XYZ file of C-alpha atoms in Angstrom:
482
model
C -3.328 45.617 3.063
C -5.449 48.400 4.832
C -9.187 49.056 3.855
C -9.974 51.842 2.510
C -13.554 51.623 2.342
C -14.758 54.901 3.493
C -17.201 53.404 6.712
C -14.235 51.060 7.602
C -12.596 54.522 8.025
C -15.301 56.052 10.044
C -15.536 52.943 12.103
C -11.826 52.848 12.734
C -11.956 56.316 14.030
C -14.714 55.229 16.294
C -12.580 52.751 17.647
C -9.841 54.969 18.572
C -12.265 57.269 20.224
C -13.106 54.080 22.505
C -9.963 53.340 23.311
C -9.203 56.853 24.027
C -12.452 57.140 26.318
C -10.624 53.703 28.278
C -13.529 51.563 26.787
C -12.236 48.474 25.749
C -13.993 47.392 22.546
C -13.340 43.625 23.128
C -14.226 42.603 26.811
C -14.805 38.934 27.521
C -16.981 38.733 30.848
C -20.336 39.240 29.856
C -22.754 35.909 29.985
C -25.932 35.775 28.370
C -28.666 33.909 30.119
C -31.041 33.822 27.601
C -31.190 33.213 23.739
C -33.871 35.331 21.067
C -35.483 32.138 20.786
C -35.829 31.436 24.331
C -37.474 35.429 24.680
C -39.629 34.597 21.758
C -40.845 30.923 22.946
C -41.265 32.555 26.871
C -43.313 35.653 25.151
C -44.638 35.724 21.898
C -48.126 34.353 23.604
C -48.537 37.130 26.039
C -50.704 39.779 25.992
C -49.505 43.283 27.710
C -50.256 42.848 31.125
C -48.348 39.970 30.994
C -45.382 41.120 28.873
C -45.023 44.110 31.505
C -44.469 41.594 34.118
C -42.177 39.310 32.550
C -39.082 38.640 34.270
C -35.319 40.547 32.947
C -33.346 38.629 31.224
C -29.826 38.870 29.612
C -28.981 38.824 25.555
C -26.238 38.963 23.908
C -25.773 38.696 19.867
C -25.154 40.710 16.351
C -26.672 43.582 16.045
C -27.763 43.806 12.029
C -30.172 46.547 12.446
C -30.631 49.697 13.413
C -33.172 52.572 13.576
C -32.014 55.743 14.848
C -34.830 58.543 15.863
C -32.391 60.676 17.715
C -33.958 59.806 21.530
C -34.616 56.617 20.765
C -33.852 53.901 18.420
C -34.817 50.259 17.559
C -31.848 47.206 17.117
C -32.463 44.104 15.678
C -30.155 41.656 17.592
C -29.505 38.170 15.931
C -27.788 34.989 17.652
C -27.408 31.640 16.237
C -31.475 31.063 17.531
C -33.001 34.001 15.446
C -33.862 37.789 15.677
C -34.970 39.728 18.345
C -36.043 44.009 18.356
C -34.523 46.128 21.083
C -35.507 49.481 21.622
C -32.965 51.302 23.173
C -33.859 54.829 25.184
C -31.281 57.151 25.751
C -33.173 58.482 28.600
C -32.793 54.612 30.763
C -29.393 53.471 29.284
C -26.044 54.159 31.665
C -22.565 53.703 30.025
C -21.654 52.453 33.773
C -24.171 49.680 33.952
C -22.484 46.485 32.921
C -26.026 43.981 32.500
C -28.255 44.265 29.652
C -32.042 44.377 31.410
C -34.712 44.958 29.084
C -38.743 44.243 29.682
C -40.905 43.123 26.518
C -43.421 44.600 24.679
C -44.603 44.948 21.334
C -44.980 47.685 18.400
C -47.700 48.784 17.115
C -47.133 46.434 14.199
C -47.366 43.447 16.673
C -43.700 42.809 16.643
C -42.203 41.546 20.409
C -39.781 44.308 21.304
C -37.704 44.597 24.649
C -36.835 47.261 26.432
C -33.142 47.928 26.770
C -32.473 49.051 30.288
C -28.043 49.182 29.585
C -26.446 48.431 26.182
C -22.530 47.242 26.589
C -20.185 46.609 23.578
C -18.984 43.237 23.933
C -16.860 43.223 20.296
C -16.403 46.300 17.702
C -16.783 45.760 14.019
C -14.920 47.377 11.734
C -16.092 46.069 8.339
C -19.739 46.974 7.467
C -22.191 43.871 6.284
C -23.354 43.678 2.837
C -26.710 46.411 2.353
C -29.310 45.219 4.576
C -32.194 45.111 2.124
C -30.219 43.480 -0.802
C -27.654 40.840 1.309
C -24.886 39.078 -0.203
C -25.409 37.594 -3.585
C -22.383 37.469 -5.607
C -21.527 33.748 -5.436
C -17.914 33.948 -5.166
C -17.551 36.664 -2.327
C -20.081 33.937 -0.785
C -18.573 31.202 -0.784
C -14.878 32.925 -0.053
C -16.266 34.921 2.772
C -18.867 32.543 4.417
C -18.603 34.360 7.285
C -20.438 36.873 6.045
C -22.641 34.731 4.633
C -24.142 33.167 7.437
C -24.832 36.580 8.994
C -26.891 37.963 5.935
C -28.274 34.896 4.788
C -30.422 32.855 6.764
C -30.881 30.114 4.441
C -27.235 29.452 4.321
C -27.155 29.458 8.328
C -30.423 26.978 7.808
C -28.599 24.370 4.977
C -25.841 23.565 7.769
C -27.749 23.061 10.370
C -29.430 20.770 8.403
C -26.007 19.348 7.040
C -25.498 18.508 10.639
C -28.614 16.927 11.774
C -27.994 14.375 8.298
C -24.404 13.447 9.824
C -25.772 13.117 13.298
C -28.516 10.934 12.004
C -26.416 9.051 9.788
C -24.306 8.034 12.629
C -27.633 7.654 14.661
C -28.818 4.729 12.441
C -25.524 2.960 12.000
C -24.736 3.053 16.079
C -28.295 1.509 16.051
C -27.805 -1.387 14.262
C -24.211 -2.362 16.218
C -21.676 -0.700 13.574
C -19.104 0.542 15.715
C -17.457 3.672 14.792
C -13.538 3.949 14.146
C -10.832 6.501 12.495
C -8.123 5.027 9.742
C -5.651 7.208 8.676
C -5.654 10.297 6.405
C -1.933 9.839 5.304
C -1.428 6.700 3.072
C 1.789 5.063 1.956
C -0.230 3.686 -0.572
C -3.696 5.417 -2.081
C -6.571 2.933 -2.734
C -10.158 2.001 -2.394
C -10.848 3.767 -5.411
C -10.343 5.428 -8.838
C -8.661 8.888 -8.437
C -5.763 10.550 -8.609
C -4.180 11.664 -4.414
C -2.359 14.568 -3.175
C 1.241 13.668 -2.545
C 2.998 15.230 0.646
C 5.741 14.232 2.581
C 6.914 12.761 5.597
C 10.555 14.557 6.466
C 11.395 12.718 9.838
C 10.878 9.045 7.673
C 11.660 10.562 4.503
C 9.024 9.101 2.572
C 6.025 10.499 0.177
C 2.495 9.724 1.647
C -1.181 10.489 0.519
C -3.582 12.055 1.127
C -6.186 9.304 0.961
C -8.697 9.025 -1.363
C -10.995 6.489 0.268
C -10.611 4.515 3.901
C -11.678 1.609 1.909
C -8.913 -1.071 2.468
C -8.496 0.199 5.763
C -12.192 -0.024 7.349
C -11.783 -4.040 5.628
C -8.546 -4.491 7.285
C -10.647 -4.052 10.504
C -13.171 -6.201 9.287
C -10.498 -9.123 8.585
C -9.989 -8.330 12.628
C -13.324 -8.968 13.488
C -15.074 -6.086 13.500
C -17.496 -7.329 12.051
C -20.017 -3.796 11.305
C -17.682 -0.578 10.934
C -18.222 2.671 9.515
C -15.964 6.221 8.944
C -17.594 9.054 8.531
C -14.306 11.355 7.441
C -12.597 13.701 4.901
C -11.868 12.026 1.580
C -9.432 13.784 -0.674
C -8.631 13.698 -4.396
C -6.756 15.449 -6.686
C -9.521 16.711 -9.059
C -11.371 19.274 -11.249
C -14.044 21.622 -9.620
C -17.130 21.431 -10.244
C -21.451 21.991 -9.126
C -20.520 17.952 -8.007
C -16.798 18.040 -6.976
C -14.803 19.325 -4.533
C -11.177 18.133 -3.790
C -12.232 17.702 -0.261
C -15.724 16.220 0.415
C -17.012 14.192 2.826
C -17.580 10.311 3.136
C -19.451 7.864 4.931
C -18.227 3.969 4.332
C -19.372 1.145 6.266
C -18.992 -2.823 6.041
C -20.938 -5.345 7.206
C -19.802 -9.015 7.344
C -21.702 -11.881 6.308
C -24.115 -9.530 3.563
C -24.181 -8.650 0.170
C -25.206 -5.738 -2.008
C -28.464 -7.213 -2.145
C -28.677 -6.634 1.719
C -27.145 -3.473 1.427
C -30.179 -2.172 -0.798
C -32.512 -2.596 2.109
C -30.653 -1.349 4.257
C -29.754 2.123 2.185
C -33.555 2.614 1.155
C -34.427 2.086 4.906
C -31.854 4.506 5.837
C -32.425 7.400 3.285
C -35.663 7.316 3.846
C -35.937 7.531 7.368
C -33.146 10.154 7.181
C -35.493 12.603 4.971
C -38.287 11.992 7.286
C -36.030 13.029 10.559
C -34.600 16.081 8.525
C -37.207 17.253 6.289
C -40.286 16.165 7.800
C -41.288 13.740 4.715
C -39.924 11.110 2.497
C -40.445 13.765 -0.733
C -38.158 16.277 -1.393
C -38.106 18.879 -4.354
C -34.890 19.077 -6.460
C -33.866 21.024 -9.580
C -37.444 20.792 -10.396
C -38.433 17.742 -9.365
C -40.204 16.050 -7.028
C -38.041 13.017 -5.726
C -39.891 10.181 -3.564
C -37.903 8.727 -1.343
C -39.823 5.897 0.175
C -38.695 2.812 -0.757
C -39.214 -0.043 -2.780
C -36.944 1.739 -5.201
C -36.269 0.114 -8.769
C -33.014 -2.165 -9.671
C -31.764 -2.028 -12.970
C -28.966 -3.908 -14.152
C -26.693 -0.967 -16.021
C -26.311 -2.944 -19.071
C -30.096 -3.519 -19.373
C -30.512 0.410 -19.193
C -28.225 1.075 -21.781
C -29.710 -1.149 -24.225
C -32.703 0.750 -23.860
C -31.482 4.313 -24.728
C -28.804 3.126 -27.193
C -31.666 1.029 -28.479
C -29.851 -2.149 -29.270
C -29.859 -5.371 -28.096
C -28.215 -6.380 -24.726
C -26.216 -8.894 -25.598
C -24.320 -6.664 -28.612
C -23.447 -4.655 -25.730
C -21.092 -7.581 -24.680
C -18.701 -7.773 -27.566
C -16.212 -5.349 -27.862
C -16.083 -3.965 -31.153
C -19.744 -3.884 -31.427
C -19.756 -1.731 -27.892
C -16.943 0.473 -29.574
C -19.459 1.181 -32.304
C -22.213 2.546 -30.690
C -19.788 4.374 -28.542
C -18.072 5.688 -31.446
C -22.081 6.548 -33.064
C -22.628 8.754 -30.008
C -19.806 10.780 -30.095
C -17.747 8.842 -26.907
C -14.142 8.721 -27.428
C -12.784 4.524 -28.248
C -9.108 4.303 -27.542
C -7.590 1.198 -28.540
C -7.229 -0.123 -25.312
C -10.740 0.127 -23.743
C -12.949 -3.104 -22.885
C -16.063 -3.614 -23.741
C -16.831 -3.150 -19.373
C -14.947 0.479 -19.906
C -17.226 1.474 -23.300
C -20.300 0.117 -21.779
C -19.716 2.594 -18.530
C -18.969 5.130 -20.665
C -22.574 4.897 -22.047
C -23.986 4.764 -18.771
C -22.715 8.200 -17.868
C -23.737 9.353 -21.002
C -26.879 8.209 -22.023
C -28.628 6.811 -18.926
C -27.407 8.456 -15.568
C -28.498 12.078 -16.226
C -32.177 10.260 -17.172
C -32.275 8.553 -13.562
C -34.420 11.362 -11.506
C -36.374 8.760 -9.297
C -33.817 7.136 -6.746
C -32.614 3.646 -8.899
C -30.171 1.062 -7.955
C -28.056 0.788 -11.039
C -26.651 -2.866 -10.624
C -24.292 -5.678 -12.315
C -21.197 -3.302 -13.146
C -18.701 -4.568 -15.597
C -15.881 -6.275 -13.920
C -13.071 -3.833 -15.629
C -15.220 -0.798 -13.423
C -14.810 -3.070 -10.283
C -11.261 -4.031 -9.399
C -12.461 -4.800 -5.468
C -15.755 -6.308 -5.945
C -16.987 -9.995 -5.837
C -17.593 -11.396 -9.287
C -21.431 -12.825 -10.044
C -21.534 -16.066 -9.558
C -23.805 -16.469 -12.397
C -21.899 -13.870 -14.729
C -17.936 -13.282 -13.949
C -17.813 -10.709 -16.271
C -19.892 -8.552 -14.115
C -19.437 -7.716 -10.327
C -22.342 -7.530 -7.746
C -22.365 -4.147 -7.295
C -24.538 -1.396 -7.675
C -24.882 2.713 -7.315
C -27.689 4.518 -5.931
C -28.987 7.218 -8.263
C -30.801 10.214 -7.892
C -31.351 13.071 -9.937
C -29.228 12.233 -12.095
C -26.198 12.188 -9.897
C -24.154 9.003 -7.719
C -25.498 9.052 -4.172
C -23.811 5.922 -3.124
C -21.810 3.029 -4.474
C -21.650 -0.530 -2.906
C -21.003 -4.019 -3.077
C -20.119 -7.275 -2.212
C -16.450 -7.465 -1.367
C -13.987 -9.247 -3.209
C -12.319 -11.323 -0.181
C -10.584 -14.119 -2.405
C -7.052 -12.983 -2.020
C -5.571 -14.438 -5.390
C -8.421 -13.068 -7.555
C -7.834 -9.484 -5.835
C -3.903 -10.092 -7.223
C -4.680 -10.625 -10.669
C -7.106 -7.173 -10.582
C -3.940 -5.326 -9.104
C -2.100 -7.065 -11.545
C -4.217 -5.205 -14.390
C -4.906 -1.980 -12.343
C -1.072 -1.856 -12.662
C -0.840 -2.444 -16.128
C -3.228 0.352 -16.927
C -1.368 2.543 -14.583
C 1.779 1.840 -16.449
C 0.227 2.366 -19.733
C -1.225 5.924 -18.362
C -3.680 5.391 -16.524
C -3.516 7.551 -13.031
C -6.443 7.105 -11.475
C -5.460 3.093 -11.956
C -5.038 1.564 -8.114
C -1.761 0.276 -6.932
C -0.813 -2.802 -5.739
C -0.879 -2.879 -1.613
C 0.708 -5.923 -0.935
C -0.226 -5.637 3.191
C -4.116 -5.266 2.103
C -3.818 -8.716 -0.108
C -2.004 -10.379 3.385
C -4.677 -9.419 5.782
C -7.087 -10.937 2.713
C -5.006 -14.022 3.019
C -6.035 -14.261 6.940
C -9.308 -14.569 5.560
C -12.088 -11.473 4.959
C -15.511 -13.330 5.549
C -17.920 -12.363 2.701
C -18.861 -8.656 3.509
C -20.830 -5.885 1.575
C -19.581 -2.683 1.849
C -21.152 0.625 1.319
C -19.862 4.448 0.584
C -22.057 7.567 -0.159
C -21.129 11.211 -0.456
C -22.286 13.029 2.452
C -22.269 16.483 0.527
C -24.141 15.319 -2.393
C -27.125 13.912 -0.039
C -27.346 17.212 2.022
C -27.670 18.713 -1.609
C -30.444 16.606 -2.251
C -32.321 16.811 0.641
C -31.898 20.922 1.139
C -32.323 21.322 -2.242
C -28.653 22.581 -3.240
C -27.755 22.744 -6.990
C -24.027 23.148 -5.760
C -21.569 21.312 -3.857
C -20.176 24.724 -2.760
C -23.341 25.803 -1.189
C -23.484 22.480 1.196
C -19.804 22.753 1.780
C -18.559 25.826 4.344
C -15.373 26.570 2.879
C -15.117 24.952 -0.583
C -11.697 25.208 -2.902
C -11.719 28.412 -4.498
C -9.385 29.717 -7.289
C -6.653 31.924 -5.503
C -8.586 35.414 -4.854
C -7.318 38.059 -7.174
C -5.283 40.667 -5.840
C -7.283 43.957 -5.189
């Protein structure tokens, strides 16, 4: 529907007037030869005489500020590198001049300013930006109109530049260690690799349902079977779940797998990866998040889940291995206890309720119950647990890793248990994947794998407290009609 905003109406009239005068309001034949940042780098240290003698340049960008004094005015021009003030004098400008030439000088306040010899319109904006002194603060509008948010909020641009640096840093770290970056299917016939509900689509030509992947795990491990002993994928993952400050149904995951390694090896690798990434992106290993100073310099504590729960629940650890005893503890803590909930599931629920929110500094939580980890290798000393860890920082999971289950018979049994759980109503239980079992029968070498939530990692490094702050276009509820 047409926007009846007063300024928009005025701008459309100006657009019509430009076209009536034969002016193209959307040309595409101007090429800048300098950015605002380059002009500042070249001129910020110069004196007045040197500024006067500076060579002319051509710049382009969005006008984000304008002060009109009749015969002259100041314009703030913004491009990808920053802002530059332009002094425009009517007696120096010619509409017939297609180039933008200017000499830099400083105003009385000392701000670097360029003198415009010509100005040319490159794209007529029909909608006004938010009021310049107050910007765009409504959260819903910011996320829904990210294009405006990026224009008016410099900190938002900073976050997404840091996000790009994080992804580049992760890729550089792994490729330097002989990992091969690969791509696996986003549409899968069987959704596996995580406990999550998938999105369903349909392929018309084959007349089959396909699922947007909830994880690339099972395909990446197939590649390790094939001899790609170190692989990683940086990719989108889709889970049909609710929206929160920590959850978006479409998010970015880093998954990597290394043959002849264990979860212990990946703890060391993760410490090195994330601490060096923090230094590269922020300049230090300490980051401010949620009112806490979080130190990412290793080493980080390694604590078995059952010990952490025993401390918080104030019960002996061995009691948490007894189903009735752990059910009683969970019930006292207000955690729902279903008739089919195992001791392992209840232990996991107690951990999430009592322990996870309290872990502020980086902590590796180890030794998960086997019921919670259908793809992980059993611990040799105690097969009730698996060789798995989660990295918890600021009360939230950042990474999940384990030594991979490569025994095809054990894996089939785990899938059978998942199938029974699915039949009983657990929609997040993993389905049977016969082709993956066939791959294991060809021989998966001893392997360890890890998944890192890239969005949550970016949140940590930038101080953002909502996942929507670090995803350019987060999922939102449908916009209400005007």
